[in-house]
Amino acid sequence: MQLFRNQLIHQAGIPATSERKIIYLRVLAFVLITLIAIILRLYVSFSHDLILGVDGGYYPLQVRNILNTGFLSFNDVPLYFYFCASIVKVLSVLGFTMPDESIISVIKIVDSVALPLLAIPLFKMVTRKESPVSNAAAMAILSYAVLSFTPFFILGDLQKNAFAIPLAFIFILFWENYLINPVRRNKVAVVISLAVIALSHFGVFAFCLAFIIVSLFIVYRKKAILPSLIIFLFGIGLIALFDYNRAFRLITFWNVVFERPALFQGSLQFPLLLNFLFSYFLAVFGILQFRRFKSKSDKVSEYMVLTLIVLLAVFAFPVYDQQYFERFNVLLFIPQLLLIAYLIRMNQKLALPFSISLVLLTTFSIFMYFSEEKKPCIDDQTFHDLQNIHKYVAENKENSIIIARHGLEFWTAWALNVNVVQDRAMDKIGLEKYSIVIFLQQKNEDKQGPFGRRPLHKPEIGMSGSPPMGRPVPGNFKLIYSSSYLNAYQKMK
């Protein structure tokens, strides 16, 4: 906090008492809003024993396997999991007992704290001495950044997103620094931050990759071809070291990106629709403002505004496949709030209307989320009932596998420490190599609101009807266990 305050005083030129007070209040407001976001996220996360969302069980499962074996259970970019595992390891070295429940607690805390830390690079960006935005606008932008639709939406089962998004802001800050002062250290900072993002989350990396390539072409035109190609290949190679399938997807996604256009799959969920409309409003409005104030703006602002407009137009495009549209929608708030900041720099008269709009959107987001908040994909009773399946695999876990619907398979592996496979993929693996094959079916309905359904997956087979949930039981399986929460079927030999 002291560093920020001293920096702004130096930037202002005259360290007057009133100026110091304004700077102090701005820093204090940023810290306060950030703490409010962290507290709200902690409250929501710890209001349930399990982790929120469909993929909630994925994260502790990966972290526990790192602690036990040094490796991930499933191929993925590794940084977030090793970061959480390192915290657990340090706590255990310090003498704290770290049972499985403690691993979940550490993950919840990291998830709750990580995303609001974007306030640090965002603070730097909106308080640049060249053209800082007004205090009210800065507070509104930060509130939207940490308390609007996306920050709550990704809480729980999109933890890698939450971890990588502050890194994306740092990356954009470094790129802006490079445009202002193109020295070697700023160029190195851009490359290193992009590499760290590549190891943190595939989707955020793809967004940052698009950002840097678009910006390179806007700034350097034809000269951008070679560096863009180098950056693209470098990113793919880095991801391929840890997850070949994700790297291959970055090359071949054009084959499926328009497969099931979101616009023609029925009505969009309201948060997605609102985000889409707001993005295109900002893009069109940004073009109009850019044309009007271009002559009064510096080159860096011009480059950044054009880059952000292109990104909004590209990533909010509603004819992408439903999965891709919803993936991209999660990241739209980044170019949204940065474009707003630059438009205010161009025209200070926009500060008040944008501030009011962002405060209203943020308030609406909070009320909407808490009216039907996100939940774990299974309730506590179902999780405890999983222990009753243990006796069927206890004697031969290495040669046993349990088939379950998406979400349930992670908590099954977590509770029973056994091999699992998602029911949609059961035909793609060789079940015959396992001596015990159990098909698990969840009976109680998973009631998720608009914030609880993870947008990154196709609808589950059989999910449209009433429970039991998941795909139908294959014919060669017999019932071995039944309760109010689960049915278990074992494959007949």
CSV table of C-alpha atoms in Angstrom, one decimal:
chain,number,residue,atom,x,y,z
A,1,MET,CA,0.0,0.0,0.0
A,2,GLN,CA,2.8,2.4,0.9
A,3,LEU,CA,4.5,1.6,-2.4
A,4,PHE,CA,1.4,2.5,-4.4
A,5,ARG,CA,1.0,5.7,-2.4
A,6,ASN,CA,4.6,6.9,-2.9
A,7,GLN,CA,4.4,6.1,-6.5
A,8,LEU,CA,1.3,8.1,-7.2
A,9,ILE,CA,2.7,11.1,-5.2
A,10,HIS,CA,5.8,11.0,-7.3
A,11,GLN,CA,3.7,10.8,-10.5
A,12,ALA,CA,1.6,13.7,-9.4
A,13,GLY,CA,4.7,15.9,-9.1
A,14,ILE,CA,3.7,18.0,-6.1
A,15,PRO,CA,3.2,16.0,-2.8
A,16,ALA,CA,0.6,18.4,-1.4
A,17,THR,CA,-1.3,17.3,1.7
A,18,SER,CA,-4.7,17.2,-0.1
A,19,GLU,CA,-3.1,15.2,-2.9
A,20,ARG,CA,-1.7,12.7,-0.4
A,21,LYS,CA,-5.1,12.3,1.1
A,22,ILE,CA,-6.8,11.6,-2.2
A,23,ILE,CA,-4.2,9.0,-3.1
A,24,TYR,CA,-4.5,7.4,0.3
A,25,LEU,CA,-8.3,7.2,0.0
A,26,ARG,CA,-8.0,5.7,-3.5
A,27,VAL,CA,-5.6,3.0,-2.3
A,28,LEU,CA,-7.8,2.4,0.8
A,29,ALA,CA,-10.9,2.0,-1.4
A,30,PHE,CA,-9.1,-0.5,-3.6
A,31,VAL,CA,-8.0,-2.5,-0.7
A,32,LEU,CA,-11.4,-2.4,0.9
A,33,ILE,CA,-13.2,-3.6,-2.3
A,34,THR,CA,-10.7,-6.3,-2.7
A,35,LEU,CA,-11.2,-7.5,0.9
A,36,ILE,CA,-15.0,-7.5,0.4
A,37,ALA,CA,-14.6,-9.7,-2.6
A,38,ILE,CA,-12.3,-12.1,-0.8
A,39,ILE,CA,-14.7,-12.3,2.2
A,40,LEU,CA,-17.7,-12.9,0.0
A,41,ARG,CA,-15.9,-15.6,-1.9
A,42,LEU,CA,-14.7,-17.3,1.3
A,43,TYR,CA,-18.2,-17.2,2.7
A,44,VAL,CA,-19.7,-18.8,-0.4
A,45,SER,CA,-16.9,-21.4,-0.6
A,46,PHE,CA,-17.1,-22.5,3.1
A,47,SER,CA,-20.9,-22.5,3.2
A,48,HIS,CA,-20.6,-26.1,1.8
A,49,ASP,CA,-18.3,-28.9,2.9
A,50,LEU,CA,-17.5,-29.8,-0.7
A,51,ILE,CA,-16.2,-27.6,-3.5
A,52,LEU,CA,-18.8,-25.8,-5.6
A,53,GLY,CA,-19.7,-26.7,-9.2
A,54,VAL,CA,-19.5,-29.7,-11.5
A,55,ASP,CA,-15.7,-30.0,-11.4
A,56,GLY,CA,-15.3,-29.2,-7.7
A,57,GLY,CA,-13.8,-32.6,-6.9
A,58,TYR,CA,-11.2,-32.4,-9.7
A,59,TYR,CA,-8.9,-30.0,-7.8
A,60,PRO,CA,-8.4,-31.8,-4.5
A,61,LEU,CA,-8.0,-35.0,-6.4
A,62,GLN,CA,-5.1,-33.6,-8.5
A,63,VAL,CA,-3.5,-31.9,-5.5
A,64,ARG,CA,-3.6,-35.1,-3.4
A,65,ASN,CA,-2.1,-37.2,-6.1
A,66,ILE,CA,0.8,-34.7,-6.4
A,67,LEU,CA,1.4,-35.0,-2.6
A,68,ASN,CA,1.3,-38.8,-2.8
A,69,THR,CA,3.2,-39.4,-6.1
A,70,GLY,CA,4.5,-36.1,-7.4
A,71,PHE,CA,2.3,-36.3,-10.5
A,72,LEU,CA,-1.1,-35.3,-11.6
A,73,SER,CA,-4.0,-37.8,-11.8
A,74,PHE,CA,-5.1,-36.4,-15.1
A,75,ASN,CA,-3.1,-34.5,-17.8
A,76,ASP,CA,-3.4,-30.8,-17.4
A,77,VAL,CA,-1.4,-27.6,-17.3
A,78,PRO,CA,0.2,-28.0,-13.8
A,79,LEU,CA,1.0,-24.7,-12.2
A,80,TYR,CA,-2.2,-24.2,-10.1
A,81,PHE,CA,-2.2,-27.7,-8.7
A,82,TYR,CA,1.5,-27.6,-7.7
A,83,PHE,CA,1.0,-24.2,-6.2
A,84,CYS,CA,-1.8,-25.6,-3.9
A,85,ALA,CA,0.2,-28.7,-3.2
A,86,SER,CA,3.1,-26.6,-2.2
A,87,ILE,CA,1.0,-24.7,0.4
A,88,VAL,CA,-0.3,-28.0,1.8
A,89,LYS,CA,3.3,-29.3,2.0
A,90,VAL,CA,4.6,-26.2,3.7
A,91,LEU,CA,1.8,-26.4,6.3
A,92,SER,CA,2.6,-30.0,7.0
A,93,VAL,CA,6.3,-29.3,7.4
A,94,LEU,CA,5.4,-26.6,9.9
A,95,GLY,CA,3.7,-29.2,11.9
A,96,PHE,CA,0.1,-28.9,10.9
A,97,THR,CA,-1.9,-32.1,10.4
A,98,MET,CA,-3.2,-32.1,6.8
A,99,PRO,CA,-5.9,-34.7,6.3
A,100,ASP,CA,-8.0,-34.7,3.1
A,101,GLU,CA,-10.4,-32.1,4.6
A,102,SER,CA,-7.5,-29.7,5.0
A,103,ILE,CA,-6.5,-30.1,1.3
A,104,ILE,CA,-10.1,-29.0,0.4
A,105,SER,CA,-9.8,-26.0,2.8
A,106,VAL,CA,-6.5,-24.9,1.3
A,107,ILE,CA,-8.0,-25.1,-2.2
A,108,LYS,CA,-11.0,-23.1,-1.2
A,109,ILE,CA,-8.9,-20.3,0.3
A,110,VAL,CA,-6.6,-20.1,-2.7
A,111,ASP,CA,-9.6,-20.0,-5.0
A,112,SER,CA,-11.3,-17.3,-2.9
A,113,VAL,CA,-8.2,-15.1,-2.7
A,114,ALA,CA,-6.6,-15.5,-6.2
A,115,LEU,CA,-9.0,-13.7,-8.5
A,116,PRO,CA,-9.5,-10.5,-6.4
A,117,LEU,CA,-5.7,-10.0,-6.5
A,118,LEU,CA,-6.2,-8.7,-10.1
A,119,ALA,CA,-6.8,-5.4,-8.2
A,120,ILE,CA,-3.0,-5.0,-8.0
A,121,PRO,CA,-2.2,-4.8,-11.7
A,122,LEU,CA,-5.6,-3.1,-12.4
A,123,PHE,CA,-4.7,-0.4,-9.8
A,124,LYS,CA,-1.5,0.3,-11.7
A,125,MET,CA,-3.3,0.5,-15.1
A,126,VAL,CA,-6.1,2.9,-14.0
A,127,THR,CA,-3.7,5.2,-12.1
A,128,ARG,CA,-1.1,5.8,-14.8
A,129,LYS,CA,0.3,9.3,-14.6
A,130,GLU,CA,-0.3,9.8,-18.3
A,131,SER,CA,-4.1,9.7,-18.0
A,132,PRO,CA,-5.5,8.3,-14.8
A,133,VAL,CA,-9.3,7.7,-14.6
A,134,SER,CA,-11.3,9.5,-12.0
A,135,ASN,CA,-11.6,8.0,-8.5
A,136,ALA,CA,-15.3,7.1,-8.9
A,137,ALA,CA,-14.6,5.4,-12.2
A,138,ALA,CA,-11.6,3.5,-10.8
A,139,MET,CA,-13.7,2.2,-7.9
A,140,ALA,CA,-16.6,1.2,-10.3
A,141,ILE,CA,-14.2,-0.6,-12.6
A,142,LEU,CA,-12.6,-2.5,-9.7
A,143,SER,CA,-16.0,-3.5,-8.3
A,144,TYR,CA,-17.1,-4.8,-11.7
A,145,ALA,CA,-13.8,-6.7,-12.0
A,146,VAL,CA,-14.1,-8.6,-8.7
A,147,LEU,CA,-17.8,-8.7,-7.9
A,148,SER,CA,-19.7,-9.0,-11.2
A,149,PHE,CA,-21.0,-12.1,-13.1
A,150,THR,CA,-17.7,-13.8,-14.0
A,151,PRO,CA,-15.9,-13.7,-10.6
A,152,PHE,CA,-18.9,-15.4,-8.9
A,153,PHE,CA,-19.6,-17.7,-11.9
A,154,ILE,CA,-16.1,-19.2,-11.9
A,155,LEU,CA,-15.9,-19.7,-8.1
A,156,GLY,CA,-15.4,-23.4,-7.3
A,157,ASP,CA,-15.1,-25.5,-10.4
A,158,LEU,CA,-13.2,-23.0,-12.6
A,159,GLN,CA,-10.4,-22.4,-10.2
A,160,LYS,CA,-7.6,-22.4,-12.8
A,161,ASN,CA,-9.5,-19.5,-14.6
A,162,ALA,CA,-9.6,-17.6,-11.3
A,163,PHE,CA,-5.9,-18.2,-10.7
A,164,ALA,CA,-4.8,-17.2,-14.3
A,165,ILE,CA,-7.0,-14.1,-14.7
A,166,PRO,CA,-4.9,-11.9,-12.4
A,167,LEU,CA,-1.9,-13.2,-14.4
A,168,ALA,CA,-3.6,-12.0,-17.6
A,169,PHE,CA,-4.0,-8.5,-16.2
A,170,ILE,CA,-0.3,-8.6,-15.3
A,171,PHE,CA,0.5,-9.7,-18.8
A,172,ILE,CA,-1.5,-6.9,-20.3
A,173,LEU,CA,0.1,-4.4,-17.9
A,174,PHE,CA,3.6,-5.6,-19.1
A,175,TRP,CA,2.5,-5.3,-22.7
A,176,GLU,CA,1.3,-1.7,-22.1
A,177,ASN,CA,4.6,-1.0,-20.4
A,178,TYR,CA,6.4,-2.3,-23.5
A,179,LEU,CA,4.3,-0.1,-25.8
A,180,ILE,CA,5.1,2.9,-23.7
A,181,ASN,CA,8.8,2.0,-23.3
A,182,PRO,CA,10.0,-0.8,-25.7
A,183,VAL,CA,13.1,-1.8,-23.8
A,184,ARG,CA,14.4,-5.3,-23.3
A,185,ARG,CA,13.2,-5.8,-19.7
A,186,ASN,CA,9.6,-5.0,-20.7
A,187,LYS,CA,9.8,-7.4,-23.6
A,188,VAL,CA,11.2,-10.2,-21.4
A,189,ALA,CA,8.4,-9.5,-18.8
A,190,VAL,CA,5.7,-10.0,-21.5
A,191,VAL,CA,7.2,-13.3,-22.6
A,192,ILE,CA,7.7,-14.7,-19.1
A,193,SER,CA,4.2,-13.7,-18.0
A,194,LEU,CA,2.7,-15.3,-21.1
A,195,ALA,CA,4.7,-18.5,-20.4
A,196,VAL,CA,3.4,-18.6,-16.8
A,197,ILE,CA,-0.2,-18.2,-18.0
A,198,ALA,CA,0.4,-21.1,-20.5
A,199,LEU,CA,1.2,-23.2,-17.5
A,200,SER,CA,-1.8,-22.0,-15.5
A,201,HIS,CA,-4.9,-22.2,-17.7
A,202,PHE,CA,-5.4,-23.2,-21.3
A,203,GLY,CA,-8.4,-20.9,-22.0
A,204,VAL,CA,-6.8,-17.8,-20.4
A,205,PHE,CA,-3.6,-18.5,-22.4
A,206,ALA,CA,-5.6,-18.7,-25.6
A,207,PHE,CA,-7.2,-15.3,-24.8
A,208,CYS,CA,-3.8,-13.7,-24.1
A,209,LEU,CA,-2.4,-15.3,-27.2
A,210,ALA,CA,-5.2,-13.7,-29.2
A,211,PHE,CA,-4.6,-10.4,-27.4
A,212,ILE,CA,-0.9,-10.3,-28.2
A,213,ILE,CA,-1.3,-11.4,-31.8
A,214,VAL,CA,-4.0,-8.9,-32.6
A,215,SER,CA,-2.1,-6.1,-30.9
A,216,LEU,CA,1.1,-7.0,-32.7
A,217,PHE,CA,-0.7,-6.7,-36.1
A,218,ILE,CA,-2.3,-3.4,-35.1
A,219,VAL,CA,1.1,-2.0,-34.0
A,220,TYR,CA,3.5,-3.5,-36.5
A,221,ARG,CA,1.3,-4.6,-39.4
A,222,LYS,CA,3.2,-7.0,-41.7
A,223,LYS,CA,6.2,-7.1,-39.5
A,224,ALA,CA,4.0,-8.9,-36.9
A,225,ILE,CA,3.8,-12.1,-38.9
A,226,LEU,CA,7.0,-13.7,-37.8
A,227,PRO,CA,6.9,-12.8,-34.0
A,228,SER,CA,3.2,-13.8,-33.9
A,229,LEU,CA,4.1,-17.2,-35.4
A,230,ILE,CA,7.0,-17.7,-33.0
A,231,ILE,CA,4.8,-16.8,-30.0
A,232,PHE,CA,2.0,-19.2,-31.2
A,233,LEU,CA,4.4,-22.1,-31.7
A,234,PHE,CA,6.1,-21.4,-28.4
A,235,GLY,CA,2.8,-21.5,-26.6
A,236,ILE,CA,1.7,-24.7,-28.2
A,237,GLY,CA,5.0,-26.4,-27.5
A,238,LEU,CA,4.9,-25.4,-23.8
A,239,ILE,CA,1.4,-26.7,-23.3
A,240,ALA,CA,2.1,-29.9,-25.3
A,241,LEU,CA,4.8,-30.8,-22.7
A,242,PHE,CA,2.1,-31.3,-20.1
A,243,ASP,CA,-1.1,-32.0,-22.1
A,244,TYR,CA,-0.8,-32.9,-25.8
A,245,ASN,CA,-4.6,-33.0,-26.3
A,246,ARG,CA,-5.0,-29.4,-25.2
A,247,ALA,CA,-2.2,-28.2,-27.5
A,248,PHE,CA,-3.7,-30.2,-30.4
A,249,ARG,CA,-7.0,-28.5,-29.7
A,250,LEU,CA,-5.5,-25.1,-30.1
A,251,ILE,CA,-4.5,-26.0,-33.6
A,252,THR,CA,-7.6,-27.9,-34.7
A,253,PHE,CA,-10.4,-26.0,-32.9
A,254,TRP,CA,-11.6,-24.5,-36.2
A,255,ASN,CA,-13.0,-27.9,-37.0
A,256,VAL,CA,-15.5,-27.7,-34.2
A,257,VAL,CA,-15.8,-24.0,-33.2
A,258,PHE,CA,-18.9,-23.5,-35.3
A,259,GLU,CA,-20.4,-27.0,-34.8
A,260,ARG,CA,-23.4,-26.1,-32.6
A,261,PRO,CA,-23.9,-22.3,-32.8
A,262,ALA,CA,-25.0,-20.9,-29.5
A,263,LEU,CA,-27.4,-18.5,-31.1
A,264,PHE,CA,-29.4,-21.4,-32.6
A,265,GLN,CA,-29.4,-23.7,-29.5
A,266,GLY,CA,-32.5,-22.1,-27.9
A,267,SER,CA,-32.5,-19.1,-25.5
A,268,LEU,CA,-29.2,-18.1,-23.9
A,269,GLN,CA,-28.9,-18.0,-20.1
A,270,PHE,CA,-29.6,-14.5,-19.0
A,271,PRO,CA,-26.0,-13.8,-17.7
A,272,LEU,CA,-24.6,-15.0,-21.0
A,273,LEU,CA,-27.0,-12.9,-23.0
A,274,LEU,CA,-26.4,-9.8,-21.0
A,275,ASN,CA,-22.6,-10.2,-21.3
A,276,PHE,CA,-22.9,-10.7,-25.1
A,277,LEU,CA,-25.0,-7.6,-25.5
A,278,PHE,CA,-22.9,-5.5,-23.2
A,279,SER,CA,-19.7,-6.6,-25.1
A,280,TYR,CA,-21.1,-5.6,-28.5
A,281,PHE,CA,-22.4,-2.3,-27.2
A,282,LEU,CA,-19.0,-1.5,-25.9
A,283,ALA,CA,-17.3,-2.5,-29.1
A,284,VAL,CA,-19.6,-0.3,-31.3
A,285,PHE,CA,-19.5,2.5,-28.8
A,286,GLY,CA,-15.7,2.2,-28.6
A,287,ILE,CA,-15.4,2.5,-32.4
A,288,LEU,CA,-17.5,5.7,-32.4
A,289,GLN,CA,-15.5,7.2,-29.6
A,290,PHE,CA,-12.2,6.2,-31.2
A,291,ARG,CA,-13.1,7.9,-34.4
A,292,ARG,CA,-14.1,11.0,-32.5
A,293,PHE,CA,-11.2,11.4,-30.2
A,294,LYS,CA,-8.4,9.7,-32.1
A,295,SER,CA,-6.6,13.0,-32.9
A,296,LYS,CA,-6.5,13.8,-29.1
A,297,SER,CA,-5.2,10.4,-28.0
A,298,ASP,CA,-1.7,9.0,-27.7
A,299,LYS,CA,-0.5,6.1,-29.8
A,300,VAL,CA,-0.5,3.6,-26.9
A,301,SER,CA,-4.2,4.3,-26.1
A,302,GLU,CA,-5.1,4.0,-29.8
A,303,TYR,CA,-3.3,0.6,-30.0
A,304,MET,CA,-5.0,-0.7,-26.8
A,305,VAL,CA,-8.5,0.5,-27.7
A,306,LEU,CA,-8.3,-1.1,-31.1
A,307,THR,CA,-7.0,-4.3,-29.7
A,308,LEU,CA,-9.7,-4.5,-27.0
A,309,ILE,CA,-12.5,-3.7,-29.5
A,310,VAL,CA,-11.3,-6.5,-31.8
A,311,LEU,CA,-11.2,-9.0,-28.9
A,312,LEU,CA,-14.7,-8.1,-27.7
A,313,ALA,CA,-16.0,-8.5,-31.3
A,314,VAL,CA,-14.2,-11.9,-31.7
A,315,PHE,CA,-14.8,-13.5,-28.3
A,316,ALA,CA,-18.4,-12.4,-27.9
A,317,PHE,CA,-19.4,-13.8,-31.4
A,318,PRO,CA,-22.7,-15.7,-30.8
A,319,VAL,CA,-22.4,-18.2,-33.6
A,320,TYR,CA,-19.5,-20.1,-32.0
A,321,ASP,CA,-20.3,-23.6,-30.8
A,322,GLN,CA,-22.2,-23.5,-27.5
A,323,GLN,CA,-19.2,-24.8,-25.5
A,324,TYR,CA,-16.8,-22.3,-27.0
A,325,PHE,CA,-19.2,-19.4,-26.7
A,326,GLU,CA,-19.6,-20.0,-23.0
A,327,ARG,CA,-15.9,-20.5,-22.5
A,328,PHE,CA,-15.2,-17.2,-24.2
A,329,ASN,CA,-18.0,-15.5,-22.3
A,330,VAL,CA,-16.2,-16.2,-19.0
A,331,LEU,CA,-13.3,-13.9,-20.2
A,332,LEU,CA,-15.2,-11.0,-21.7
A,333,PHE,CA,-15.1,-8.9,-18.5
A,334,ILE,CA,-11.4,-8.4,-19.0
A,335,PRO,CA,-11.6,-6.5,-22.3
A,336,GLN,CA,-14.8,-4.9,-21.2
A,337,LEU,CA,-13.4,-3.1,-18.1
A,338,LEU,CA,-10.1,-2.3,-19.8
A,339,LEU,CA,-11.9,-0.7,-22.8
A,340,ILE,CA,-14.1,1.3,-20.4
A,341,ALA,CA,-10.9,2.6,-18.7
A,342,TYR,CA,-9.4,3.7,-22.0
A,343,LEU,CA,-12.6,5.3,-23.2
A,344,ILE,CA,-12.8,7.3,-20.0
A,345,ARG,CA,-9.2,8.4,-20.6
A,346,MET,CA,-10.2,9.6,-24.1
A,347,ASN,CA,-13.3,11.4,-22.9
A,348,GLN,CA,-13.6,12.2,-19.1
A,349,LYS,CA,-17.3,13.0,-19.6
A,350,LEU,CA,-17.9,9.2,-19.9
A,351,ALA,CA,-16.7,8.6,-16.3
A,352,LEU,CA,-20.0,9.3,-14.7
A,353,PRO,CA,-22.3,7.2,-17.0
A,354,PHE,CA,-19.9,4.3,-17.1
A,355,SER,CA,-19.5,4.4,-13.3
A,356,ILE,CA,-23.2,4.3,-12.7
A,357,SER,CA,-23.6,1.5,-15.3
A,358,LEU,CA,-20.9,-0.6,-13.8
A,359,VAL,CA,-22.2,-0.2,-10.2
A,360,LEU,CA,-25.7,-1.2,-11.4
A,361,LEU,CA,-24.4,-4.3,-13.2
A,362,THR,CA,-22.2,-5.3,-10.2
A,363,THR,CA,-25.1,-4.9,-7.8
A,364,PHE,CA,-27.4,-6.9,-10.1
A,365,SER,CA,-24.8,-9.6,-10.4
A,366,ILE,CA,-24.5,-10.0,-6.6
A,367,PHE,CA,-28.3,-10.2,-6.0
A,368,MET,CA,-28.7,-12.6,-8.9
A,369,TYR,CA,-26.0,-14.9,-7.7
A,370,PHE,CA,-27.1,-15.1,-4.1
A,371,SER,CA,-30.7,-15.6,-5.1
A,372,GLU,CA,-29.7,-18.9,-6.6
A,373,GLU,CA,-26.1,-19.5,-5.7
A,374,LYS,CA,-23.8,-22.2,-7.0
A,375,LYS,CA,-23.7,-25.6,-5.1
A,376,PRO,CA,-21.5,-28.7,-5.2
A,377,CYS,CA,-22.6,-31.2,-7.8
A,378,ILE,CA,-23.4,-33.7,-5.1
A,379,ASP,CA,-24.8,-33.0,-1.6
A,380,ASP,CA,-23.2,-34.1,1.6
A,381,GLN,CA,-25.4,-37.1,2.1
A,382,THR,CA,-24.5,-38.5,-1.4
A,383,PHE,CA,-20.8,-38.0,-0.6
A,384,HIS,CA,-21.0,-39.9,2.7
A,385,ASP,CA,-23.0,-42.6,0.9
A,386,LEU,CA,-20.0,-43.2,-1.4
A,387,GLN,CA,-18.2,-44.8,1.5
A,388,ASN,CA,-20.7,-47.7,1.3
A,389,ILE,CA,-19.3,-48.6,-2.1
A,390,HIS,CA,-15.8,-49.0,-0.6
A,391,LYS,CA,-16.4,-52.6,0.4
A,392,TYR,CA,-16.9,-53.7,-3.2
A,393,VAL,CA,-13.5,-52.4,-4.3
A,394,ALA,CA,-11.4,-52.5,-1.1
A,395,GLU,CA,-9.6,-55.8,-1.8
A,396,ASN,CA,-8.4,-55.0,-5.3
A,397,LYS,CA,-8.4,-51.2,-5.9
A,398,GLU,CA,-5.6,-51.3,-8.6
A,399,ASN,CA,-7.7,-53.6,-10.8
A,400,SER,CA,-11.0,-51.8,-10.0
A,401,ILE,CA,-12.7,-48.9,-11.9
A,402,ILE,CA,-15.9,-47.0,-11.2
A,403,ILE,CA,-17.9,-45.4,-14.0
A,404,ALA,CA,-19.9,-42.3,-13.0
A,405,ARG,CA,-21.4,-39.2,-14.6
A,406,HIS,CA,-19.3,-36.1,-14.9
A,407,GLY,CA,-18.7,-34.4,-11.6
A,408,LEU,CA,-19.6,-37.5,-9.5
A,409,GLU,CA,-16.6,-39.4,-10.9
A,410,PHE,CA,-14.1,-36.9,-9.2
A,411,TRP,CA,-15.8,-37.1,-5.8
A,412,THR,CA,-15.9,-40.9,-6.1
A,413,ALA,CA,-12.1,-41.0,-6.8
A,414,TRP,CA,-11.6,-38.6,-3.9
A,415,ALA,CA,-13.7,-40.6,-1.4
A,416,LEU,CA,-12.6,-44.1,-2.4
A,417,ASN,CA,-9.1,-43.5,-3.9
A,418,VAL,CA,-10.0,-45.7,-6.8
A,419,ASN,CA,-9.7,-45.6,-10.6
A,420,VAL,CA,-12.6,-43.7,-12.2
A,421,VAL,CA,-13.9,-42.9,-15.7
A,422,GLN,CA,-16.7,-40.6,-16.9
A,423,ASP,CA,-19.7,-42.5,-18.2
A,424,ARG,CA,-19.5,-40.7,-21.6
A,425,ALA,CA,-16.0,-42.1,-22.0
A,426,MET,CA,-16.6,-45.7,-20.8
A,427,ASP,CA,-16.6,-47.0,-24.3
A,428,LYS,CA,-13.3,-45.5,-25.1
A,429,ILE,CA,-11.2,-47.3,-22.6
A,430,GLY,CA,-10.6,-51.0,-22.2
A,431,LEU,CA,-12.8,-52.1,-19.3
A,432,GLU,CA,-11.8,-55.7,-19.8
A,433,LYS,CA,-8.4,-55.1,-18.2
A,434,TYR,CA,-10.2,-54.4,-14.8
A,435,SER,CA,-11.4,-57.3,-12.7
A,436,ILE,CA,-14.0,-55.2,-10.9
A,437,VAL,CA,-16.1,-52.7,-13.0
A,438,ILE,CA,-18.8,-50.7,-11.2
A,439,PHE,CA,-21.3,-48.4,-12.7
A,440,LEU,CA,-22.4,-45.7,-10.3
A,441,GLN,CA,-25.7,-43.8,-10.7
A,442,GLN,CA,-26.7,-40.8,-8.8
A,443,LYS,CA,-30.4,-40.8,-7.7
A,444,ASN,CA,-31.0,-37.4,-6.1
A,445,GLU,CA,-31.2,-34.6,-8.6
A,446,ASP,CA,-28.4,-32.1,-8.9
A,447,LYS,CA,-30.2,-28.8,-8.7
A,448,GLN,CA,-27.9,-26.1,-10.1
A,449,GLY,CA,-28.9,-22.5,-10.9
A,450,PRO,CA,-27.6,-20.5,-13.8
A,451,PHE,CA,-24.3,-20.0,-12.0
A,452,GLY,CA,-23.9,-23.6,-11.0
A,453,ARG,CA,-24.0,-25.3,-14.4
A,454,ARG,CA,-20.5,-25.4,-15.7
A,455,PRO,CA,-20.6,-24.0,-19.3
A,456,LEU,CA,-17.7,-26.0,-20.6
A,457,HIS,CA,-19.4,-29.3,-21.1
A,458,LYS,CA,-22.0,-30.8,-23.3
A,459,PRO,CA,-25.3,-31.8,-21.5
A,460,GLU,CA,-25.1,-35.1,-19.8
A,461,ILE,CA,-26.8,-38.1,-21.3
A,462,GLY,CA,-30.1,-38.6,-19.5
A,463,MET,CA,-29.8,-35.3,-17.7
A,464,SER,CA,-33.0,-33.8,-19.2
A,465,GLY,CA,-35.3,-36.3,-17.4
A,466,SER,CA,-35.8,-37.1,-13.7
A,467,PRO,CA,-33.2,-39.0,-11.6
A,468,PRO,CA,-31.5,-41.4,-11.7
A,469,MET,CA,-29.0,-39.2,-13.5
A,470,GLY,CA,-26.4,-40.0,-16.2
A,471,ARG,CA,-26.5,-42.5,-19.1
A,472,PRO,CA,-28.6,-45.6,-18.9
A,473,VAL,CA,-27.1,-48.7,-17.2
A,474,PRO,CA,-25.6,-51.1,-19.7
A,475,GLY,CA,-27.3,-54.5,-20.0
A,476,ASN,CA,-24.5,-56.6,-18.6
A,477,PHE,CA,-24.4,-54.9,-15.2
A,478,LYS,CA,-26.3,-56.1,-12.1
A,479,LEU,CA,-27.4,-54.1,-9.1
A,480,ILE,CA,-25.2,-54.6,-6.0
A,481,TYR,CA,-26.1,-51.6,-3.9
A,482,SER,CA,-29.0,-49.2,-3.7
A,483,SER,CA,-29.8,-46.3,-1.3
A,484,SER,CA,-31.7,-43.1,-1.4
A,485,TYR,CA,-28.8,-41.4,-3.1
A,486,LEU,CA,-26.9,-44.0,-5.2
A,487,ASN,CA,-27.3,-47.1,-7.2
A,488,ALA,CA,-24.2,-49.3,-7.9
A,489,TYR,CA,-24.1,-51.9,-10.6
A,490,GLN,CA,-21.2,-54.4,-11.1
A,491,LYS,CA,-20.3,-55.7,-14.5
A,492,MET,CA,-21.0,-59.4,-14.9
A,493,LYS,CA,-18.1,-61.7,-15.9
